[in-house]
PDB file of C-alpha atoms in Angstrom:
ATOM      1  CA  ASN A 156       0.040  -0.041  -0.016  1.00  0.00           C
ATOM      2  CA  ASP A 157       1.490   3.321  -1.031  1.00  0.00           C
ATOM      3  CA  GLY A 158      -1.173   5.656   0.381  1.00  0.00           C
ATOM      4  CA  GLY A 159      -3.025   6.123  -2.977  1.00  0.00           C
ATOM      5  CA  LYS A 160       0.004   7.290  -4.876  1.00  0.00           C
ATOM      6  CA  SER A 161      -0.131   4.482  -7.396  1.00  0.00           C
ATOM      7  CA  ARG A 162      -0.699   5.489 -10.936  1.00  0.00           C
ATOM      8  CA  ILE A 163      -3.862   4.048 -12.345  1.00  0.00           C
ATOM      9  CA  ALA A 164      -3.166   5.354 -15.860  1.00  0.00           C
ATOM     10  CA  THR A 165      -0.800   7.632 -17.842  1.00  0.00           C
ATOM     11  CA  MET A 166      -1.432   9.952 -20.667  1.00  0.00           C
ATOM     12  CA  MET A 167       1.773  10.915 -22.488  1.00  0.00           C
ATOM     13  CA  PHE A 168       1.773  13.911 -24.962  1.00  0.00           C
ATOM     14  CA  TYR A 169       4.564  14.128 -27.564  1.00  0.00           C
ATOM     15  CA  LEU A 170       5.522  17.827 -27.895  1.00  0.00           C
ATOM     16  CA  SER A 171       8.214  17.398 -30.622  1.00  0.00           C
ATOM     17  CA  ASP A 172       9.212  15.239 -33.577  1.00  0.00           C
ATOM     18  CA  VAL A 173      12.333  13.140 -33.402  1.00  0.00           C
ATOM     19  CA  SER A 174      14.359  12.576 -36.506  1.00  0.00           C
ATOM     20  CA  ILE A 175      15.688   9.237 -35.454  1.00  0.00           C
ATOM     21  CA  GLY A 176      15.058   7.081 -32.318  1.00  0.00           C
ATOM     22  CA  GLY A 177      13.042   8.076 -29.237  1.00  0.00           C
ATOM     23  CA  ALA A 178      10.365   5.521 -29.360  1.00  0.00           C
ATOM     24  CA  THR A 179       8.366   4.622 -26.282  1.00  0.00           C
ATOM     25  CA  ALA A 180       8.808   0.790 -25.997  1.00  0.00           C
ATOM     26  CA  PHE A 181       6.321  -1.517 -24.358  1.00  0.00           C
ATOM     27  CA  PRO A 182       8.216  -4.910 -24.204  1.00  0.00           C
ATOM     28  CA  GLY A 183       5.280  -6.830 -22.756  1.00  0.00           C
ATOM     29  CA  LEU A 184       3.265  -5.795 -25.712  1.00  0.00           C
ATOM     30  CA  LYS A 185       6.107  -6.181 -28.242  1.00  0.00           C
ATOM     31  CA  LYS A 186       5.248  -2.593 -29.351  1.00  0.00           C
ATOM     32  CA  ALA A 187       7.248   0.522 -29.968  1.00  0.00           C
ATOM     33  CA  ILE A 188       5.553   3.929 -30.565  1.00  0.00           C
ATOM     34  CA  LEU A 189       7.586   6.603 -32.462  1.00  0.00           C
ATOM     35  CA  PRO A 190       7.134  10.023 -31.169  1.00  0.00           C
ATOM     36  CA  ARG A 191       5.078  12.478 -33.420  1.00  0.00           C
ATOM     37  CA  LYS A 192       4.456  16.055 -32.431  1.00  0.00           C
ATOM     38  CA  GLY A 193       0.671  16.427 -31.414  1.00  0.00           C
ATOM     39  CA  SER A 194       0.009  12.880 -30.685  1.00  0.00           C
ATOM     40  CA  ALA A 195      -0.594  11.234 -27.368  1.00  0.00           C
ATOM     41  CA  LEU A 196      -0.571   7.836 -25.785  1.00  0.00           C
ATOM     42  CA  TYR A 197      -2.846   6.461 -22.902  1.00  0.00           C
ATOM     43  CA  TRP A 198      -2.356   3.318 -21.080  1.00  0.00           C
ATOM     44  CA  ILE A 199      -3.474   1.661 -17.863  1.00  0.00           C
ATOM     45  CA  ASN A 200      -0.774   1.106 -15.215  1.00  0.00           C
ATOM     46  CA  LEU A 201      -2.668  -0.942 -12.698  1.00  0.00           C
ATOM     47  CA  GLN A 202      -5.063  -3.793 -12.893  1.00  0.00           C
ATOM     48  CA  ARG A 203      -8.479  -3.480 -11.163  1.00  0.00           C
ATOM     49  CA  ASN A 204      -7.231  -5.511  -8.278  1.00  0.00           C
ATOM     50  CA  GLY A 205      -4.461  -2.906  -7.708  1.00  0.00           C
ATOM     51  CA  THR A 206      -1.503  -4.860  -8.978  1.00  0.00           C
ATOM     52  CA  VAL A 207       0.925  -3.796 -11.548  1.00  0.00           C
ATOM     53  CA  HIS A 208      -0.214  -4.237 -15.181  1.00  0.00           C
ATOM     54  CA  PHE A 209       3.045  -5.775 -16.365  1.00  0.00           C
ATOM     55  CA  GLN A 210       2.247  -5.469 -20.027  1.00  0.00           C
ATOM     56  CA  THR A 211       2.271  -1.699 -19.789  1.00  0.00           C
ATOM     57  CA  LEU A 212       5.706  -1.330 -18.310  1.00  0.00           C
ATOM     58  CA  HIS A 213       7.552   0.847 -20.699  1.00  0.00           C
ATOM     59  CA  ALA A 214      10.729   2.581 -21.444  1.00  0.00           C
ATOM     60  CA  GLY A 215      12.049   5.467 -23.631  1.00  0.00           C
ATOM     61  CA  CYS A 216      14.476   4.393 -26.290  1.00  0.00           C
ATOM     62  CA  PRO A 217      17.468   6.622 -26.905  1.00  0.00           C
ATOM     63  CA  VAL A 218      17.191   9.624 -29.083  1.00  0.00           C
ATOM     64  CA  VAL A 219      19.848   9.302 -31.953  1.00  0.00           C
ATOM     65  CA  ILE A 220      19.203  12.572 -33.822  1.00  0.00           C
ATOM     66  CA  GLY A 221      17.118  15.446 -32.505  1.00  0.00           C
ATOM     67  CA  SER A 222      15.417  15.853 -29.009  1.00  0.00           C
ATOM     68  CA  LYS A 223      12.309  14.434 -27.528  1.00  0.00           C
ATOM     69  CA  TRP A 224       9.953  16.572 -25.524  1.00  0.00           C
ATOM     70  CA  ILE A 225       6.916  14.956 -23.750  1.00  0.00           C
ATOM     71  CA  ALA A 226       4.399  15.885 -21.038  1.00  0.00           C
ATOM     72  CA  ASN A 227       2.698  13.345 -18.912  1.00  0.00           C
ATOM     73  CA  LYS A 228      -0.524  13.389 -16.927  1.00  0.00           C
ATOM     74  CA  TRP A 229      -0.638  10.700 -14.197  1.00  0.00           C
ATOM     75  CA  ILE A 230      -4.010   9.568 -12.919  1.00  0.00           C
ATOM     76  CA  ARG A 231      -3.538   8.483  -9.279  1.00  0.00           C
ATOM     77  CA  ALA A 232      -5.592   5.864  -7.391  1.00  0.00           C
ATOM     78  CA  ILE A 233      -6.569   8.422  -4.637  1.00  0.00           C
ATOM     79  CA  GLY A 234      -9.993   9.885  -5.402  1.00  0.00           C
ATOM     80  CA  GLN A 235     -10.907   7.341  -8.012  1.00  0.00           C
ATOM     81  CA  GLU A 236     -12.747   4.922  -5.892  1.00  0.00           C
ATOM     82  CA  LEU A 237     -16.087   5.464  -7.624  1.00  0.00           C
ATOM     83  CA  ARG A 238     -14.771   5.930 -11.161  1.00  0.00           C
ATOM     84  CA  TYR A 239     -12.286   2.939 -10.961  1.00  0.00           C
ATOM     85  CA  PRO A 240     -13.667   0.517  -8.461  1.00  0.00           C
ATOM     86  CA  CYS A 241     -11.330  -2.293  -7.276  1.00  0.00           C
ATOM     87  CA  SER A 242     -11.875  -6.060  -7.770  1.00  0.00           C
ATOM     88  CA  LEU A 243     -11.291  -8.739  -5.389  1.00  0.00           C
ATOM     89  CA  ASN A 244     -10.552 -11.205  -8.359  1.00  0.00           C
ATOM     90  CA  PRO A 245      -6.905 -11.648  -8.518  1.00  0.00           C
ATOM     91  CA  SER A 246      -7.030 -12.084 -12.298  1.00  0.00           C
ATOM     92  CA  ASP A 247      -8.675  -8.667 -12.857  1.00  0.00           C
TER      93      ASP A 247
END
């Protein structure tokens, strides 16, 4: 228990184009998303039972040419009790 600081979801906004590199990689999904200015990604970080959604673990790949600017909006568990109810089922 982390006092409600867990991220339920993440919204990542790409603020710049990158010439080469800079993808956001999701190894568990076998996907890599290239940054494109004006686009955004949304993903769920926690399962409904409060455990980590391992398929959405991610990493930023190195930028080879250019620079990568992003902005993140993290949706935290605290205050979401009615919008995102928990589950007692371990597989949820």
